[in-house]
PDB file of N, CA, C and O in Angstrom:
ATOM      1  N   MET A 255     -44.384  -5.158 -20.512  1.00  0.00           N
ATOM      2  CA  MET A 255     -43.078  -5.243 -20.907  1.00  0.00           C
ATOM      3  C   MET A 255     -42.136  -4.327 -20.375  1.00  0.00           C
ATOM      4  O   MET A 255     -40.925  -4.570 -20.180  1.00  0.00           O
ATOM      5  N   ASN A 256     -42.608  -3.067 -19.897  1.00  0.00           N
ATOM      6  CA  ASN A 256     -41.849  -2.108 -19.343  1.00  0.00           C
ATOM      7  C   ASN A 256     -41.384  -2.391 -17.966  1.00  0.00           C
ATOM      8  O   ASN A 256     -40.328  -1.867 -17.361  1.00  0.00           O
ATOM      9  N   VAL A 257     -42.119  -3.081 -17.149  1.00  0.00           N
ATOM     10  CA  VAL A 257     -41.835  -3.393 -15.787  1.00  0.00           C
ATOM     11  C   VAL A 257     -40.593  -4.208 -15.659  1.00  0.00           C
ATOM     12  O   VAL A 257     -39.872  -3.676 -14.823  1.00  0.00           O
ATOM     13  N   PRO A 258     -40.414  -5.321 -16.371  1.00  0.00           N
ATOM     14  CA  PRO A 258     -39.196  -6.005 -16.137  1.00  0.00           C
ATOM     15  C   PRO A 258     -37.742  -5.229 -16.558  1.00  0.00           C
ATOM     16  O   PRO A 258     -36.862  -5.340 -16.119  1.00  0.00           O
ATOM     17  N   ARG A 259     -37.909  -4.239 -17.513  1.00  0.00           N
ATOM     18  CA  ARG A 259     -37.002  -3.467 -17.871  1.00  0.00           C
ATOM     19  C   ARG A 259     -36.591  -2.537 -16.742  1.00  0.00           C
ATOM     20  O   ARG A 259     -35.409  -2.178 -16.447  1.00  0.00           O
ATOM     21  N   ARG A 260     -37.586  -1.895 -16.297  1.00  0.00           N
ATOM     22  CA  ARG A 260     -37.293  -0.987 -15.003  1.00  0.00           C
ATOM     23  C   ARG A 260     -36.875  -1.704 -13.808  1.00  0.00           C
ATOM     24  O   ARG A 260     -35.909  -1.236 -13.225  1.00  0.00           O
ATOM     25  N   ALA A 261     -37.308  -2.990 -13.487  1.00  0.00           N
ATOM     26  CA  ALA A 261     -36.677  -3.646 -12.443  1.00  0.00           C
ATOM     27  C   ALA A 261     -35.357  -4.104 -12.698  1.00  0.00           C
ATOM     28  O   ALA A 261     -34.542  -3.936 -11.730  1.00  0.00           O
ATOM     29  N   ALA A 262     -35.066  -4.239 -13.909  1.00  0.00           N
ATOM     30  CA  ALA A 262     -33.625  -4.800 -14.153  1.00  0.00           C
ATOM     31  C   ALA A 262     -32.592  -3.499 -14.155  1.00  0.00           C
ATOM     32  O   ALA A 262     -31.509  -3.584 -13.474  1.00  0.00           O
ATOM     33  N   ALA A 263     -33.160  -2.283 -14.535  1.00  0.00           N
ATOM     34  CA  ALA A 263     -32.337  -1.091 -14.452  1.00  0.00           C
ATOM     35  C   ALA A 263     -32.207  -0.919 -12.868  1.00  0.00           C
ATOM     36  O   ALA A 263     -30.996  -0.366 -12.587  1.00  0.00           O
ATOM     37  N   GLY A 264     -33.374  -0.944 -12.134  1.00  0.00           N
ATOM     38  CA  GLY A 264     -33.229  -0.786 -10.655  1.00  0.00           C
ATOM     39  C   GLY A 264     -32.237  -1.649 -10.101  1.00  0.00           C
ATOM     40  O   GLY A 264     -31.412  -1.216  -9.213  1.00  0.00           O
ATOM     41  N   LEU A 265     -32.308  -2.823 -10.416  1.00  0.00           N
ATOM     42  CA  LEU A 265     -31.320  -3.794  -9.775  1.00  0.00           C
ATOM     43  C   LEU A 265     -29.886  -3.551 -10.138  1.00  0.00           C
ATOM     44  O   LEU A 265     -29.025  -3.699  -9.200  1.00  0.00           O
ATOM     45  N   ALA A 266     -29.678  -3.053 -11.420  1.00  0.00           N
ATOM     46  CA  ALA A 266     -28.346  -2.694 -11.878  1.00  0.00           C
ATOM     47  C   ALA A 266     -27.913  -1.480 -11.045  1.00  0.00           C
ATOM     48  O   ALA A 266     -26.568  -1.555 -10.698  1.00  0.00           O
ATOM     49  N   THR A 267     -28.646  -0.627 -10.890  1.00  0.00           N
ATOM     50  CA  THR A 267     -28.354   0.513  -9.933  1.00  0.00           C
ATOM     51  C   THR A 267     -27.988   0.294  -8.652  1.00  0.00           C
ATOM     52  O   THR A 267     -27.041   0.707  -8.117  1.00  0.00           O
ATOM     53  N   LEU A 268     -28.851  -0.532  -8.044  1.00  0.00           N
ATOM     54  CA  LEU A 268     -28.586  -0.941  -6.761  1.00  0.00           C
ATOM     55  C   LEU A 268     -27.354  -1.798  -6.665  1.00  0.00           C
ATOM     56  O   LEU A 268     -26.460  -1.510  -5.729  1.00  0.00           O
ATOM     57  N   LEU A 269     -27.052  -2.643  -7.428  1.00  0.00           N
ATOM     58  CA  LEU A 269     -25.715  -3.534  -7.519  1.00  0.00           C
ATOM     59  C   LEU A 269     -24.446  -2.598  -7.737  1.00  0.00           C
ATOM     60  O   LEU A 269     -23.465  -2.662  -7.024  1.00  0.00           O
ATOM     61  N   THR A 270     -24.593  -1.436  -8.500  1.00  0.00           N
ATOM     62  CA  THR A 270     -23.442  -0.571  -8.827  1.00  0.00           C
ATOM     63  C   THR A 270     -23.364   0.123  -7.459  1.00  0.00           C
ATOM     64  O   THR A 270     -22.055   0.458  -7.106  1.00  0.00           O
ATOM     65  N   ALA A 271     -24.341   0.722  -6.940  1.00  0.00           N
ATOM     66  CA  ALA A 271     -24.275   1.454  -5.527  1.00  0.00           C
ATOM     67  C   ALA A 271     -23.552   0.719  -4.481  1.00  0.00           C
ATOM     68  O   ALA A 271     -22.596   1.037  -3.834  1.00  0.00           O
ATOM     69  N   ALA A 272     -23.929  -0.631  -4.508  1.00  0.00           N
ATOM     70  CA  ALA A 272     -23.397  -1.519  -3.336  1.00  0.00           C
ATOM     71  C   ALA A 272     -21.820  -1.829  -3.732  1.00  0.00           C
ATOM     72  O   ALA A 272     -21.117  -1.708  -2.854  1.00  0.00           O
ATOM     73  N   ALA A 273     -21.499  -1.900  -4.968  1.00  0.00           N
ATOM     74  CA  ALA A 273     -20.248  -2.233  -5.451  1.00  0.00           C
ATOM     75  C   ALA A 273     -19.316  -0.925  -5.080  1.00  0.00           C
ATOM     76  O   ALA A 273     -18.268  -1.139  -4.459  1.00  0.00           O
ATOM     77  N   LEU A 274     -19.903   0.323  -5.339  1.00  0.00           N
ATOM     78  CA  LEU A 274     -19.165   1.504  -5.130  1.00  0.00           C
ATOM     79  C   LEU A 274     -18.822   1.682  -3.454  1.00  0.00           C
ATOM     80  O   LEU A 274     -17.915   2.217  -3.088  1.00  0.00           O
ATOM     81  N   LEU A 275     -19.963   1.366  -2.685  1.00  0.00           N
ATOM     82  CA  LEU A 275     -19.912   1.459  -1.304  1.00  0.00           C
ATOM     83  C   LEU A 275     -18.754   0.522  -0.737  1.00  0.00           C
ATOM     84  O   LEU A 275     -18.107   0.932   0.134  1.00  0.00           O
ATOM     85  N   LEU A 276     -18.712  -0.723  -1.224  1.00  0.00           N
ATOM     86  CA  LEU A 276     -17.952  -1.847  -0.712  1.00  0.00           C
ATOM     87  C   LEU A 276     -16.538  -1.465  -0.988  1.00  0.00           C
ATOM     88  O   LEU A 276     -15.620  -1.727  -0.276  1.00  0.00           O
ATOM     89  N   THR A 277     -16.297  -0.906  -2.221  1.00  0.00           N
ATOM     90  CA  THR A 277     -14.890  -0.706  -2.640  1.00  0.00           C
ATOM     91  C   THR A 277     -14.443   0.674  -2.116  1.00  0.00           C
ATOM     92  O   THR A 277     -13.153   0.920  -2.329  1.00  0.00           O
ATOM     93  N   GLY A 278     -15.187   1.549  -1.650  1.00  0.00           N
ATOM     94  CA  GLY A 278     -14.747   2.964  -1.245  1.00  0.00           C
ATOM     95  C   GLY A 278     -14.601   3.780  -2.343  1.00  0.00           C
ATOM     96  O   GLY A 278     -13.781   4.852  -2.358  1.00  0.00           O
ATOM     97  N   CYS A 279     -15.378   3.664  -3.497  1.00  0.00           N
ATOM     98  CA  CYS A 279     -15.055   4.558  -4.838  1.00  0.00           C
ATOM     99  C   CYS A 279     -15.976   5.725  -4.645  1.00  0.00           C
ATOM    100  O   CYS A 279     -15.945   6.378  -5.875  1.00  0.00           O
ATOM    101  N   LEU A 280     -16.868   5.932  -3.795  1.00  0.00           N
ATOM    102  CA  LEU A 280     -17.769   7.100  -3.701  1.00  0.00           C
ATOM    103  C   LEU A 280     -16.988   8.330  -3.495  1.00  0.00           C
ATOM    104  O   LEU A 280     -15.826   8.384  -2.968  1.00  0.00           O
ATOM    105  N   PRO A 281     -17.394   9.376  -4.129  1.00  0.00           N
ATOM    106  CA  PRO A 281     -16.861  10.789  -3.802  1.00  0.00           C
ATOM    107  C   PRO A 281     -16.661  11.023  -2.261  1.00  0.00           C
ATOM    108  O   PRO A 281     -17.709  10.748  -1.513  1.00  0.00           O
ATOM    109  N   GLY A 282     -15.527  11.419  -1.848  1.00  0.00           N
ATOM    110  CA  GLY A 282     -15.306  11.736  -0.430  1.00  0.00           C
ATOM    111  C   GLY A 282     -14.837  10.541   0.347  1.00  0.00           C
ATOM    112  O   GLY A 282     -14.644  10.588   1.635  1.00  0.00           O
ATOM    113  N   ALA A 283     -14.667   9.486  -0.320  1.00  0.00           N
ATOM    114  CA  ALA A 283     -14.109   8.305   0.384  1.00  0.00           C
ATOM    115  C   ALA A 283     -12.683   8.390   0.731  1.00  0.00           C
ATOM    116  O   ALA A 283     -12.016   9.022  -0.119  1.00  0.00           O
ATOM    117  N   LYS A 284     -12.324   7.876   1.899  1.00  0.00           N
ATOM    118  CA  LYS A 284     -10.924   7.952   2.335  1.00  0.00           C
ATOM    119  C   LYS A 284     -10.014   6.938   1.420  1.00  0.00           C
ATOM    120  O   LYS A 284     -10.494   5.888   1.204  1.00  0.00           O
ATOM    121  N   ALA A 285      -8.929   7.328   0.919  1.00  0.00           N
ATOM    122  CA  ALA A 285      -8.074   6.372   0.211  1.00  0.00           C
ATOM    123  C   ALA A 285      -7.273   5.373   1.173  1.00  0.00           C
ATOM    124  O   ALA A 285      -6.867   4.400   0.667  1.00  0.00           O
ATOM    125  N   GLU A 286      -7.288   5.814   2.428  1.00  0.00           N
ATOM    126  CA  GLU A 286      -6.617   4.980   3.446  1.00  0.00           C
ATOM    127  C   GLU A 286      -7.628   4.564   4.534  1.00  0.00           C
ATOM    128  O   GLU A 286      -8.379   5.243   5.055  1.00  0.00           O
ATOM    129  N   PRO A 287      -7.626   3.213   4.856  1.00  0.00           N
ATOM    130  CA  PRO A 287      -8.587   2.656   5.791  1.00  0.00           C
ATOM    131  C   PRO A 287      -8.316   3.248   7.139  1.00  0.00           C
ATOM    132  O   PRO A 287      -6.962   3.521   7.481  1.00  0.00           O
ATOM    133  N   GLN A 288      -9.232   3.314   7.917  1.00  0.00           N
ATOM    134  CA  GLN A 288      -9.141   3.830   9.396  1.00  0.00           C
ATOM    135  C   GLN A 288      -8.300   2.767  10.158  1.00  0.00           C
ATOM    136  O   GLN A 288      -8.486   1.635   9.901  1.00  0.00           O
ATOM    137  N   GLY A 289      -7.528   3.174  11.031  1.00  0.00           N
ATOM    138  CA  GLY A 289      -6.847   2.371  11.952  1.00  0.00           C
ATOM    139  C   GLY A 289      -5.404   1.993  11.355  1.00  0.00           C
ATOM    140  O   GLY A 289      -4.662   1.194  11.777  1.00  0.00           O
ATOM    141  N   THR A 290      -5.102   2.726  10.274  1.00  0.00           N
ATOM    142  CA  THR A 290      -3.584   2.388   9.818  1.00  0.00           C
ATOM    143  C   THR A 290      -2.754   3.213  10.510  1.00  0.00           C
ATOM    144  O   THR A 290      -3.055   4.197  11.134  1.00  0.00           O
ATOM    145  N   ARG A 291      -1.533   2.938  10.451  1.00  0.00           N
ATOM    146  CA  ARG A 291      -0.354   3.736  11.151  1.00  0.00           C
ATOM    147  C   ARG A 291      -0.261   5.209  10.703  1.00  0.00           C
ATOM    148  O   ARG A 291      -0.594   5.303   9.585  1.00  0.00           O
ATOM    149  N   SER A 292       0.255   5.956  11.581  1.00  0.00           N
ATOM    150  CA  SER A 292       0.459   7.338  11.323  1.00  0.00           C
ATOM    151  C   SER A 292       1.597   7.464  10.305  1.00  0.00           C
ATOM    152  O   SER A 292       2.588   6.582  10.171  1.00  0.00           O
ATOM    153  N   ALA A 293       1.744   8.740   9.868  1.00  0.00           N
ATOM    154  CA  ALA A 293       2.875   8.964   8.809  1.00  0.00           C
ATOM    155  C   ALA A 293       4.247   8.927   9.531  1.00  0.00           C
ATOM    156  O   ALA A 293       5.297   8.532   9.064  1.00  0.00           O
ATOM    157  N   SER A 294       4.174   9.551  10.969  1.00  0.00           N
ATOM    158  CA  SER A 294       5.359   9.423  11.560  1.00  0.00           C
ATOM    159  C   SER A 294       6.022   7.996  11.824  1.00  0.00           C
ATOM    160  O   SER A 294       7.061   7.775  11.871  1.00  0.00           O
ATOM    161  N   SER A 295       5.044   7.021  12.126  1.00  0.00           N
ATOM    162  CA  SER A 295       5.447   5.750  12.397  1.00  0.00           C
ATOM    163  C   SER A 295       5.980   5.151  10.920  1.00  0.00           C
ATOM    164  O   SER A 295       7.056   4.460  11.150  1.00  0.00           O
ATOM    165  N   ASP A 296       5.332   5.566   9.950  1.00  0.00           N
ATOM    166  CA  ASP A 296       6.016   4.865   8.650  1.00  0.00           C
ATOM    167  C   ASP A 296       7.331   5.750   8.240  1.00  0.00           C
ATOM    168  O   ASP A 296       8.186   5.003   7.753  1.00  0.00           O
ATOM    169  N   ASP A 297       7.470   6.906   8.681  1.00  0.00           N
ATOM    170  CA  ASP A 297       8.746   7.530   8.525  1.00  0.00           C
ATOM    171  C   ASP A 297       9.862   6.849   9.206  1.00  0.00           C
ATOM    172  O   ASP A 297      10.975   6.707   8.867  1.00  0.00           O
ATOM    173  N   ALA A 298       9.394   6.597  10.491  1.00  0.00           N
ATOM    174  CA  ALA A 298      10.532   5.787  11.524  1.00  0.00           C
ATOM    175  C   ALA A 298      10.901   4.517  10.854  1.00  0.00           C
ATOM    176  O   ALA A 298      12.026   4.139  10.924  1.00  0.00           O
ATOM    177  N   GLN A 299       9.853   3.803  10.329  1.00  0.00           N
ATOM    178  CA  GLN A 299      10.170   2.545   9.778  1.00  0.00           C
ATOM    179  C   GLN A 299      11.104   2.680   8.545  1.00  0.00           C
ATOM    180  O   GLN A 299      11.951   1.836   8.358  1.00  0.00           O
ATOM    181  N   VAL A 300      10.910   3.556   7.662  1.00  0.00           N
ATOM    182  CA  VAL A 300      11.750   3.835   6.532  1.00  0.00           C
ATOM    183  C   VAL A 300      13.071   4.162   6.915  1.00  0.00           C
ATOM    184  O   VAL A 300      14.168   3.809   6.305  1.00  0.00           O
ATOM    185  N   LYS A 301      13.212   5.166   7.826  1.00  0.00           N
ATOM    186  CA  LYS A 301      14.528   5.347   8.403  1.00  0.00           C
ATOM    187  C   LYS A 301      15.301   4.265   9.119  1.00  0.00           C
ATOM    188  O   LYS A 301      16.498   4.144   8.777  1.00  0.00           O
ATOM    189  N   ASP A 302      14.635   3.430   9.717  1.00  0.00           N
ATOM    190  CA  ASP A 302      15.193   2.173  10.220  1.00  0.00           C
ATOM    191  C   ASP A 302      15.604   1.339   9.182  1.00  0.00           C
ATOM    192  O   ASP A 302      16.845   0.743   9.204  1.00  0.00           O
ATOM    193  N   MET A 303      14.799   1.086   8.235  1.00  0.00           N
ATOM    194  CA  MET A 303      15.172   0.128   6.979  1.00  0.00           C
ATOM    195  C   MET A 303      16.279   0.761   6.194  1.00  0.00           C
ATOM    196  O   MET A 303      17.237  -0.019   5.770  1.00  0.00           O
ATOM    197  N   GLN A 304      16.493   2.129   6.084  1.00  0.00           N
ATOM    198  CA  GLN A 304      17.603   2.613   5.375  1.00  0.00           C
ATOM    199  C   GLN A 304      18.867   2.456   6.195  1.00  0.00           C
ATOM    200  O   GLN A 304      19.855   2.354   5.456  1.00  0.00           O
ATOM    201  N   GLN A 305      18.683   2.596   7.532  1.00  0.00           N
ATOM    202  CA  GLN A 305      19.921   2.438   8.248  1.00  0.00           C
ATOM    203  C   GLN A 305      20.313   0.905   8.226  1.00  0.00           C
ATOM    204  O   GLN A 305      21.716   0.712   8.173  1.00  0.00           O
ATOM    205  N   LYS A 306      19.433   0.117   8.214  1.00  0.00           N
ATOM    206  CA  LYS A 306      19.875  -1.313   8.084  1.00  0.00           C
ATOM    207  C   LYS A 306      20.573  -1.609   6.654  1.00  0.00           C
ATOM    208  O   LYS A 306      21.643  -2.421   6.712  1.00  0.00           O
ATOM    209  N   LEU A 307      19.976  -0.943   5.696  1.00  0.00           N
ATOM    210  CA  LEU A 307      20.558  -1.242   4.399  1.00  0.00           C
ATOM    211  C   LEU A 307      21.979  -0.541   4.192  1.00  0.00           C
ATOM    212  O   LEU A 307      22.922  -1.168   3.793  1.00  0.00           O
ATOM    213  N   ASP A 308      22.149   0.613   4.881  1.00  0.00           N
ATOM    214  CA  ASP A 308      23.475   1.349   4.892  1.00  0.00           C
ATOM    215  C   ASP A 308      24.326   0.554   5.545  1.00  0.00           C
ATOM    216  O   ASP A 308      25.628   0.370   5.162  1.00  0.00           O
ATOM    217  N   ASP A 309      23.966  -0.210   6.896  1.00  0.00           N
ATOM    218  CA  ASP A 309      24.881  -0.991   7.590  1.00  0.00           C
ATOM    219  C   ASP A 309      25.403  -2.299   6.707  1.00  0.00           C
ATOM    220  O   ASP A 309      26.486  -2.668   6.762  1.00  0.00           O
ATOM    221  N   ALA A 310      24.270  -2.847   6.087  1.00  0.00           N
ATOM    222  CA  ALA A 310      24.692  -3.898   5.250  1.00  0.00           C
ATOM    223  C   ALA A 310      25.597  -3.596   4.135  1.00  0.00           C
ATOM    224  O   ALA A 310      26.536  -4.398   3.827  1.00  0.00           O
ATOM    225  N   GLU A 311      25.362  -2.438   3.523  1.00  0.00           N
ATOM    226  CA  GLU A 311      26.365  -2.116   2.308  1.00  0.00           C
ATOM    227  C   GLU A 311      27.638  -1.872   2.976  1.00  0.00           C
ATOM    228  O   GLU A 311      28.686  -2.237   2.275  1.00  0.00           O
ATOM    229  N   SER A 312      27.766  -1.278   4.126  1.00  0.00           N
ATOM    230  CA  SER A 312      29.048  -1.026   4.683  1.00  0.00           C
ATOM    231  C   SER A 312      29.997  -2.270   5.238  1.00  0.00           C
ATOM    232  O   SER A 312      31.041  -2.484   4.706  1.00  0.00           O
ATOM    233  N   ALA A 313      28.991  -3.230   5.585  1.00  0.00           N
ATOM    234  CA  ALA A 313      29.621  -4.568   5.935  1.00  0.00           C
ATOM    235  C   ALA A 313      30.093  -5.302   4.611  1.00  0.00           C
ATOM    236  O   ALA A 313      31.114  -6.045   4.687  1.00  0.00           O
ATOM    237  N   ALA A 314      29.283  -5.204   3.691  1.00  0.00           N
ATOM    238  CA  ALA A 314      29.769  -5.900   2.354  1.00  0.00           C
ATOM    239  C   ALA A 314      30.979  -5.170   1.766  1.00  0.00           C
ATOM    240  O   ALA A 314      31.815  -5.992   1.385  1.00  0.00           O
ATOM    241  N   ALA A 315      31.146  -3.931   1.765  1.00  0.00           N
ATOM    242  CA  ALA A 315      32.263  -3.125   1.516  1.00  0.00           C
ATOM    243  C   ALA A 315      33.586  -3.637   2.218  1.00  0.00           C
ATOM    244  O   ALA A 315      34.653  -3.792   1.694  1.00  0.00           O
ATOM    245  N   GLN A 316      33.257  -3.731   3.464  1.00  0.00           N
ATOM    246  CA  GLN A 316      34.286  -4.121   4.505  1.00  0.00           C
ATOM    247  C   GLN A 316      34.922  -5.457   4.168  1.00  0.00           C
ATOM    248  O   GLN A 316      35.947  -5.816   4.003  1.00  0.00           O
ATOM    249  N   ALA A 317      33.914  -6.341   4.071  1.00  0.00           N
ATOM    250  CA  ALA A 317      34.176  -7.892   3.537  1.00  0.00           C
ATOM    251  C   ALA A 317      34.905  -7.882   2.100  1.00  0.00           C
ATOM    252  O   ALA A 317      35.862  -8.579   2.030  1.00  0.00           O
ATOM    253  N   ASP A 318      34.634  -7.093   1.343  1.00  0.00           N
ATOM    254  CA  ASP A 318      35.119  -7.118   0.067  1.00  0.00           C
ATOM    255  C   ASP A 318      36.674  -6.527   0.121  1.00  0.00           C
ATOM    256  O   ASP A 318      37.546  -7.095  -0.597  1.00  0.00           O
ATOM    257  N   SER A 319      36.859  -5.467   0.957  1.00  0.00           N
ATOM    258  CA  SER A 319      38.154  -4.896   1.074  1.00  0.00           C
ATOM    259  C   SER A 319      38.992  -5.949   1.896  1.00  0.00           C
ATOM    260  O   SER A 319      40.217  -6.225   1.530  1.00  0.00           O
ATOM    261  N   ASP A 320      38.437  -6.713   2.947  1.00  0.00           N
ATOM    262  CA  ASP A 320      39.283  -7.758   3.643  1.00  0.00           C
ATOM    263  C   ASP A 320      39.641  -8.821   2.737  1.00  0.00           C
ATOM    264  O   ASP A 320      40.721  -9.308   2.754  1.00  0.00           O
ATOM    265  N   ALA A 321      38.626  -9.202   1.739  1.00  0.00           N
ATOM    266  CA  ALA A 321      38.979 -10.355   0.833  1.00  0.00           C
ATOM    267  C   ALA A 321      40.007  -9.966  -0.129  1.00  0.00           C
ATOM    268  O   ALA A 321      41.025 -10.749  -0.593  1.00  0.00           O
ATOM    269  N   THR A 322      40.060  -8.689  -0.520  1.00  0.00           N
ATOM    270  CA  THR A 322      40.979  -8.302  -1.544  1.00  0.00           C
ATOM    271  C   THR A 322      42.652  -8.050  -0.924  1.00  0.00           C
ATOM    272  O   THR A 322      43.312  -8.546  -1.408  1.00  0.00           O
ATOM    273  N   GLN A 323      42.484  -7.832   0.293  1.00  0.00           N
ATOM    274  CA  GLN A 323      43.768  -7.801   1.112  1.00  0.00           C
ATOM    275  C   GLN A 323      44.384  -9.140   1.252  1.00  0.00           C
ATOM    276  O   GLN A 323      45.540  -9.310   1.360  1.00  0.00           O
ATOM    277  N   ASN A 324      43.501 -10.142   1.402  1.00  0.00           N
ATOM    278  CA  ASN A 324      43.897 -11.398   1.882  1.00  0.00           C
ATOM    279  C   ASN A 324      44.450 -12.335   0.528  1.00  0.00           C
ATOM    280  O   ASN A 324      45.088 -13.142   0.792  1.00  0.00           O
ATOM    281  N   ASN A 325      44.074 -11.780  -0.527  1.00  0.00           N
ATOM    282  CA  ASN A 325      44.499 -12.503  -1.777  1.00  0.00           C
ATOM    283  C   ASN A 325      45.666 -11.801  -2.272  1.00  0.00           C
ATOM    284  O   ASN A 325      46.457 -11.214  -2.390  1.00  0.00           O
TER     285      ASN A 325
END
């Protein structure tokens, strides 16, 4: 009776270790997958998107101003 219990505990341990390996939850695992873009690339993208947002807000304000003047 003790053997099946030990086998089940061993299998559970093996499955838990496999799940931790696959999900990267082990100590020392990197939170970011290799091959991702660098931080400077992300910063450039954020600045570009901010510039586009600022341009769109400026264009909307100008259109609002033009519409107010025409009425």
